[in-house]
Coordinates of C-alpha atoms and ligand atoms in Angstrom, one line a residue:
X1 CA 0.0 0.0 0.0
X2 CA 1.4 3.5 -0.8
X3 CA 2.3 5.7 2.1
X4 CA -0.7 7.9 3.1
X5 CA -0.1 11.6 2.8
X6 CA -0.1 13.7 6.0
X7 CA -3.6 15.1 6.1
X8 CA -3.8 18.8 7.3
X9 CA -7.3 19.5 6.0
X10 CA -9.4 21.7 8.3
X11 CA -12.5 19.5 8.0
X12 CA -13.5 16.9 7.2
X13 CA -10.2 16.0 8.7
X14 CA -7.9 13.2 9.6
X15 CA -9.2 10.3 11.6
X16 CA -7.2 8.0 13.7
X17 CA -5.9 5.2 11.4
X18 CA -6.8 2.6 14.0
X19 CA -10.4 3.7 13.9
X20 CA -10.5 3.5 10.1
X21 CA -9.0 0.0 10.3
X22 CA -11.5 -1.1 12.9
X23 CA -14.4 0.3 10.9
X24 CA -13.2 -1.6 7.9
X25 CA -12.9 -4.8 9.9
X26 CA -16.5 -4.4 11.3
X27 CA -18.0 -3.0 8.1
X28 CA -19.9 -6.1 7.0
X29 CA -20.8 -7.3 10.5
X30 CA -21.5 -5.1 13.4
X31 CA -21.4 -6.7 16.9
X32 CA -21.9 -10.2 15.5
X33 CA -25.3 -9.4 14.0
X34 CA -24.3 -10.4 10.5
X35 CA -25.4 -7.0 9.3
X36 CA -23.5 -3.8 8.5
X37 CA -24.2 -0.8 10.8
X38 CA -25.3 0.8 7.6
X39 CA -28.2 -1.6 7.2
X40 CA -29.2 -1.9 10.9
X41 CA -32.3 -0.4 12.5
X42 CA -31.7 2.6 14.6
X43 CA -34.1 1.0 17.1
X44 CA -32.2 -2.2 17.2
X45 CA -29.9 -3.5 20.0
X46 CA -26.6 -2.9 18.1
X47 CA -27.3 0.7 17.4
X48 CA -28.7 1.3 20.9
X49 CA -25.5 0.1 22.4
X50 CA -23.5 2.3 20.1
X51 CA -25.6 5.4 21.0
X52 CA -25.4 4.9 24.7
X53 CA -21.7 3.8 24.8
X54 CA -20.7 6.9 22.7
X55 CA -22.6 9.2 25.1
X56 CA -21.0 7.6 28.2
X57 CA -17.5 7.7 26.7
X58 CA -17.9 11.4 25.9
X59 CA -19.2 11.9 29.5
X60 CA -16.1 10.1 30.8
X61 CA -13.7 12.0 28.6
X62 CA -15.1 15.5 29.4
X63 CA -16.3 14.8 32.9
X64 CA -19.8 15.8 32.0
X65 CA -22.1 16.2 35.0
X66 CA -25.2 14.0 35.2
X67 CA -27.3 17.2 34.9
X68 CA -26.4 17.5 31.2
X69 CA -27.6 15.6 28.2
X70 CA -25.4 14.5 25.3
X71 CA -27.2 14.8 22.0
X72 CA -26.2 13.6 18.5
X73 CA -27.9 15.9 16.0
X74 CA -27.7 16.6 12.3
X75 CA -27.4 19.8 10.3
X76 CA -23.8 20.6 11.3
X77 CA -22.7 23.2 13.6
X78 CA -24.3 25.6 11.2
X79 CA -27.8 24.5 12.1
X80 CA -26.8 25.1 15.8
X81 CA -26.2 28.8 14.8
X82 CA -30.0 28.9 14.2
X83 CA -31.3 26.4 16.7
X84 CA -29.7 28.2 19.6
X85 CA -31.5 31.6 19.1
X86 CA -34.6 29.7 18.0
X87 CA -34.7 27.9 21.4
X88 CA -33.2 30.5 23.7
X89 CA -33.4 34.0 22.3
X90 CA -37.1 34.4 21.7
X91 CA -37.1 38.1 21.2
X92 CA -34.7 38.9 24.0
X93 CA -31.1 40.0 23.9
X94 CA -28.1 37.7 23.5
X95 CA -24.5 38.6 23.8
X96 CA -22.1 37.4 21.1
X97 CA -18.3 37.8 20.9
X98 CA -17.2 38.2 17.3
X99 CA -13.8 36.4 17.0
X100 CA -14.0 35.5 13.3
X101 CA -15.7 33.8 10.4
X102 CA -17.7 31.2 12.5
X103 CA -18.8 33.6 15.2
X104 CA -19.9 36.0 12.4
X105 CA -22.1 33.3 11.0
X106 CA -23.6 32.5 14.4
X107 CA -24.4 36.2 14.9
X108 CA -26.1 36.4 11.5
X109 CA -28.5 33.6 12.4
X110 CA -29.2 35.0 15.9
X111 CA -30.3 38.3 14.5
X112 CA -33.3 36.6 12.9
X113 CA -34.7 35.8 16.4
X114 CA -33.9 38.7 18.6
X115 CA -31.5 41.4 19.6
X116 CA -27.8 40.7 19.3
X117 CA -25.3 42.6 21.4
X118 CA -21.8 42.3 20.1
X119 CA -20.1 42.1 23.5
X120 CA -16.6 42.2 21.9
X121 CA -15.0 41.9 18.6
X122 CA -11.5 41.5 17.1
X123 CA -12.6 42.5 13.6
X124 CA -10.4 45.6 13.9
X125 CA -7.3 43.4 13.5
X126 CA -8.6 40.9 11.1
X127 CA -9.7 38.5 13.9
X128 CA -6.1 37.8 14.9
X129 CA -6.9 37.9 18.6
X130 CA -9.6 37.2 21.2
X131 CA -11.0 40.3 22.9
X132 CA -9.8 40.7 26.6
X133 CA -12.4 39.2 28.9
X134 CA -12.5 42.4 31.1
X135 CA -13.2 44.5 28.0
X136 CA -16.4 42.6 27.2
X137 CA -19.6 44.7 27.2
X138 CA -22.0 42.1 28.7
X139 CA -25.7 42.5 29.0
X140 CA -26.7 41.7 32.7
X141 CA -29.9 39.9 31.8
X142 CA -28.8 38.5 28.4
X143 CA -30.6 35.2 27.4
X144 CA -27.1 33.8 26.9
X145 CA -23.5 34.6 25.9
X146 CA -22.2 32.9 22.8
X147 CA -18.5 32.3 22.0
X148 CA -16.6 30.3 19.5
X149 CA -13.7 28.8 21.5
X150 CA -11.5 28.1 18.5
X151 CA -11.8 29.9 15.2
X152 CA -10.8 27.4 12.7
X153 CA -10.1 29.9 9.9
X154 CA -8.3 32.6 11.9
X155 CA -6.3 30.1 14.0
X156 CA -7.2 31.7 17.4
X157 CA -8.6 30.3 20.5
X158 CA -9.8 31.6 23.9
X159 CA -7.0 30.8 26.3
X160 CA -9.4 31.1 29.2
X161 CA -13.2 31.4 29.0
X162 CA -15.3 34.3 30.3
X163 CA -17.3 34.0 33.5
X164 CA -20.8 34.9 32.4
X165 CA -22.3 34.8 36.0
X166 CA -25.9 33.8 35.8
X167 CA -26.1 34.3 32.1
X168 CA -25.8 30.9 30.3
X169 CA -22.6 30.5 28.4
X170 CA -22.9 28.7 25.0
X171 CA -19.8 27.6 23.1
X172 CA -19.1 26.5 19.6
X173 CA -16.2 24.0 20.1
X174 CA -16.3 22.4 16.7
X175 CA -12.6 22.6 15.9
X176 CA -11.2 21.9 19.4
X177 CA -13.6 19.7 21.4
X178 CA -11.6 17.0 23.3
X179 CA -8.3 18.7 22.5
X180 CA -7.9 20.4 25.9
X181 CA -9.4 20.1 29.4
X182 CA -12.5 22.1 30.0
X183 CA -14.9 22.5 32.9
X184 CA -18.2 21.6 31.3
X185 CA -20.2 22.9 34.3
X186 CA -19.2 26.5 33.4
X187 CA -21.1 26.1 30.1
X188 CA -24.9 25.8 29.7
X189 CA -24.3 24.3 26.3
X190 CA -21.4 23.2 24.1
X191 CA -21.7 22.1 20.5
X192 CA -19.4 20.7 17.9
X193 CA -19.7 19.5 14.3
X194 CA -17.9 16.1 14.5
X195 CA -15.9 16.4 11.3
X196 CA -13.0 18.4 12.7
X197 CA -11.9 16.6 15.8
X198 CA -14.3 13.8 16.6
X199 CA -15.3 11.8 13.5
X200 CA -16.9 12.1 10.1
X201 CA -19.3 14.7 8.8
X202 CA -23.0 14.2 9.5
X203 CA -23.3 14.4 13.2
X204 CA -23.1 17.4 15.6
X205 CA -22.4 16.8 19.3
X206 CA -24.5 18.9 21.7
X207 CA -23.9 18.9 25.5
X208 CA -26.7 20.8 27.2
X209 CA -27.7 21.3 30.8
X210 CA -31.1 20.2 32.1
X211 CA -31.8 23.8 33.1
X212 CA -31.4 25.0 29.5
X213 CA -33.7 22.3 28.3
X214 CA -36.5 23.7 30.5
X215 CA -36.2 27.0 28.5
X216 CA -37.1 25.4 25.1
X217 CA -40.4 26.8 23.8
X218 CA -43.1 24.3 22.8
X219 CA -44.0 26.0 19.5
X220 CA -41.0 24.9 17.5
X221 CA -40.7 22.4 14.7
X222 CA -40.3 19.1 16.7
X223 CA -36.8 18.3 15.3
X224 CA -35.4 21.7 16.1
X225 CA -36.4 21.6 19.8
X226 CA -33.6 20.4 22.1
X227 CA -36.1 19.1 24.5
X228 CA -37.5 16.6 22.0
X229 CA -34.0 15.5 21.1
X230 CA -33.1 14.9 24.7
X231 CA -36.3 13.2 25.6
X232 CA -36.0 10.8 22.6
X233 CA -32.3 10.2 23.2
X234 CA -31.3 11.7 19.8
X235 CA -33.5 9.0 18.2
X236 CA -36.7 10.9 17.5
X237 CA -36.0 10.4 13.8
X238 CA -33.4 8.3 12.0
X239 CA -30.0 9.5 13.3
X240 CA -26.8 9.4 11.2
X241 CA -25.9 6.0 12.6
X242 CA -22.7 5.5 10.7
X243 CA -21.3 8.9 11.7
X244 CA -22.2 8.2 15.3
X245 CA -20.7 4.8 15.2
X246 CA -17.4 6.3 14.0
X247 CA -17.5 9.0 16.7
X248 CA -17.9 6.2 19.2
X249 CA -14.7 4.5 17.9
X250 CA -12.9 7.8 18.0
X251 CA -14.0 8.4 21.6
X252 CA -12.7 4.9 22.5
X253 CA -9.4 5.7 20.8
X254 CA -9.2 9.0 22.8
X255 CA -9.6 7.0 26.0
X256 CA -6.8 4.7 24.9
X257 CA -4.5 7.6 24.3
X258 CA -5.0 8.6 27.9
X259 CA -8.0 10.9 27.5
X260 CA -8.3 14.7 27.1
X261 CA -5.5 15.5 29.5
X262 CA -3.0 13.4 27.6
X263 CA -4.2 14.8 24.3
X264 CA -3.8 18.3 25.5
X265 CA -0.2 17.6 26.4
X266 CA 0.5 16.2 22.9
X267 CA -1.4 19.0 21.2
X268 CA 0.7 21.6 23.1
X269 CA 3.8 19.8 22.0
X270 CA 2.7 19.5 18.4
X271 CA 1.6 23.2 18.1
X272 CA 4.7 24.3 20.0
X273 CA 6.9 22.7 17.4
X274 CA 5.2 24.5 14.6
X275 CA 5.0 27.9 16.3
X276 CA 8.7 27.6 17.3
X277 CA 9.6 27.0 13.7
X278 CA 7.5 30.0 12.6
X279 CA 8.9 32.3 15.3
X280 CA 12.5 31.2 14.6
X281 CA 12.6 33.1 11.3
X282 CA 11.1 36.1 9.5
X283 CA 10.5 33.8 6.5
X284 CA 7.3 32.7 8.1
X285 CA 4.9 34.9 9.9
X286 CA 2.2 33.7 12.3
X287 CA -1.1 35.5 11.8
X288 CA -2.5 35.0 15.4
X289 CA -1.5 36.9 18.4
X290 CA 0.8 34.7 20.5
X291 CA -1.4 34.5 23.6
X292 CA -4.4 33.5 21.6
X293 CA -2.9 31.0 19.2
X294 CA -4.9 27.9 18.4
X295 CA -3.3 24.5 19.0
X296 CA -5.5 23.0 16.3
X297 CA -5.3 25.3 13.4
X298 CA -1.9 26.9 12.8
X299 CA -2.1 29.8 10.4
X300 CA 0.8 31.6 8.9
X301 CA 1.9 33.7 5.9
X302 CA 5.0 33.9 3.8
X303 CA 6.4 37.0 2.2
X304 CA 4.0 37.1 -0.7
X305 CA 1.3 35.1 -2.4
X306 CA 3.6 33.6 -5.0
X307 CA 5.8 32.1 -2.3
X308 CA 2.7 30.8 -0.5
X309 CA 1.5 29.2 -3.6
X310 CA 4.9 27.6 -4.1
X311 CA 4.9 26.4 -0.5
X312 CA 1.5 24.7 -0.9
X313 CA 2.4 23.2 -4.2
X314 CA 5.8 21.8 -3.0
X315 CA 4.2 20.8 0.3
X316 CA 1.6 18.8 -1.5
X317 CA 4.2 17.1 -3.6
X318 CA 6.1 16.2 -0.5
X319 CA 3.0 14.6 1.0
X320 CA 1.4 17.3 3.0
X321 CA -2.2 17.7 1.9
X322 CA -4.6 20.5 2.9
X323 CA -2.2 23.3 3.7
X324 CA -4.0 26.0 1.8
X325 CA -5.5 28.7 4.1
X326 CA -9.3 29.2 3.9
X327 CA -10.3 30.9 0.7
X328 CA -11.6 33.9 2.6
X329 CA -8.2 34.7 4.2
X330 CA -5.5 33.0 2.1
X331 CA -2.2 32.1 3.5
X332 CA -1.3 28.7 4.9
X333 CA -3.1 26.7 7.5
X334 CA -2.0 23.5 9.1
X335 CA -4.8 21.8 10.9
X336 CA -3.3 19.4 13.4
X337 CA -6.2 17.9 15.2
X338 CA -6.0 15.1 17.9
X339 CA -5.6 12.4 15.2
X340 CA -2.7 14.2 13.5
X341 CA 0.5 12.4 14.5
X342 CA 3.5 14.1 16.2
X343 CA 5.8 12.6 13.6
X344 CA 3.8 14.4 10.9
X345 CA 4.4 17.7 12.6
X346 CA 8.1 17.0 12.9
X347 CA 8.1 16.1 9.2
X348 CA 6.3 19.3 8.4
X349 CA 8.8 21.4 10.4
X350 CA 11.6 19.7 8.4
X351 CA 9.8 20.5 5.2
X352 CA 9.5 24.2 6.3
X353 CA 13.2 24.4 7.0
X354 CA 14.1 22.9 3.6
X355 CA 11.6 25.1 1.8
X356 CA 13.1 28.2 3.5
X357 CA 16.7 27.2 2.6
X358 CA 15.6 26.7 -1.0
X359 CA 13.5 29.8 -1.4
X360 CA 15.1 32.4 0.9
X361 CA 15.9 35.4 -1.3
X362 CA 13.4 34.5 -4.0
Ligands
PLP401 C1 -16.5 23.9 10.6 C2 -17.1 24.8 11.6 C3 -18.4 25.1 11.7 C4 -19.4 24.7 10.7 O1 -19.6 23.3 10.8 P1 -20.7 22.6 9.8 O2 -20.7 21.2 10.4 O3 -20.1 22.5 8.4 O4 -22.0 23.3 9.8 C5 -18.9 25.9 12.8 N1 -18.0 26.4 13.7 C6 -16.7 26.1 13.7 C7 -15.8 26.6 14.7 C8 -16.2 25.3 12.6 O5 -14.9 25.0 12.6

């Protein structure tokens, strides 16, 4: 078999190779039933076990209190941008911090359902930093405060999270869930599209407190009401069984790696190597402010766009796939999620050194 390229795509993104191998192994026969998971009833015993085990494993990994539900929904993180205000804004005021492209999209949806107060923004500097927590202009009786903890395109993350007091804190963690320790009890709701750090596209993880569930209005389309989804154990309609199955395998894999704490250590090491390389020369220039740098999406520029194009082209030829920055911002982005190996980061650093030696002075 030819060597696989190093996959640096932002999403859908690299999956643990052990998970892929296990899925292949079990593809024709899930749990000794003689049927593939793809052709098994979502009300059958095999899927029931997958659903409940995946929920429990996520609870274990993130230390999720019993007073929260774990939901597996569809529509991507993008549908959550709309479901959140639909369920919780109801004509009131919500605070949003605008840290980049994804926060901006969440804000756009919320405006359809009530008043949005932009409590802070880093748009003035191209979303290269996270606004200081003590600078936030928070509404005392806001229905909730929404943040995007890791901006996948800008390559910034909240180093620490704001204390929203009695106002429920809601977070989009799509591109960093399970990459670092978090205290779930500080959040009223956390959501994440799986295809960055937890599995394939098609399922969105929602962690939501019982208290928030009591706030859902009863005049919503059934499927878009969190309460229904929680009451029916994410099985009100046919869930994306295959995606949830793979997420379950990824969660088992995470446990085997030592859990979130161990992942955080490795992620700090991986990101540290790349940032060290970037900071060691003026040939590369990191785009995020140092204190707010993401450990998942490493964004940087070279002297000009021609050199960036050459970097991406030669990188691709050398086996590094997906280095092109998001089309809205350009530049280079290396997405090094949980499943991206340390050895791949080391190889990328070597490539960067070689590329610089070859092209310095171009
Ligand atoms: C990718 C991404 C989204 C959108 O996810 P979809 O599942 O494509 O809707 C939202 N927020 C963040 C932070 C993301 O990285």
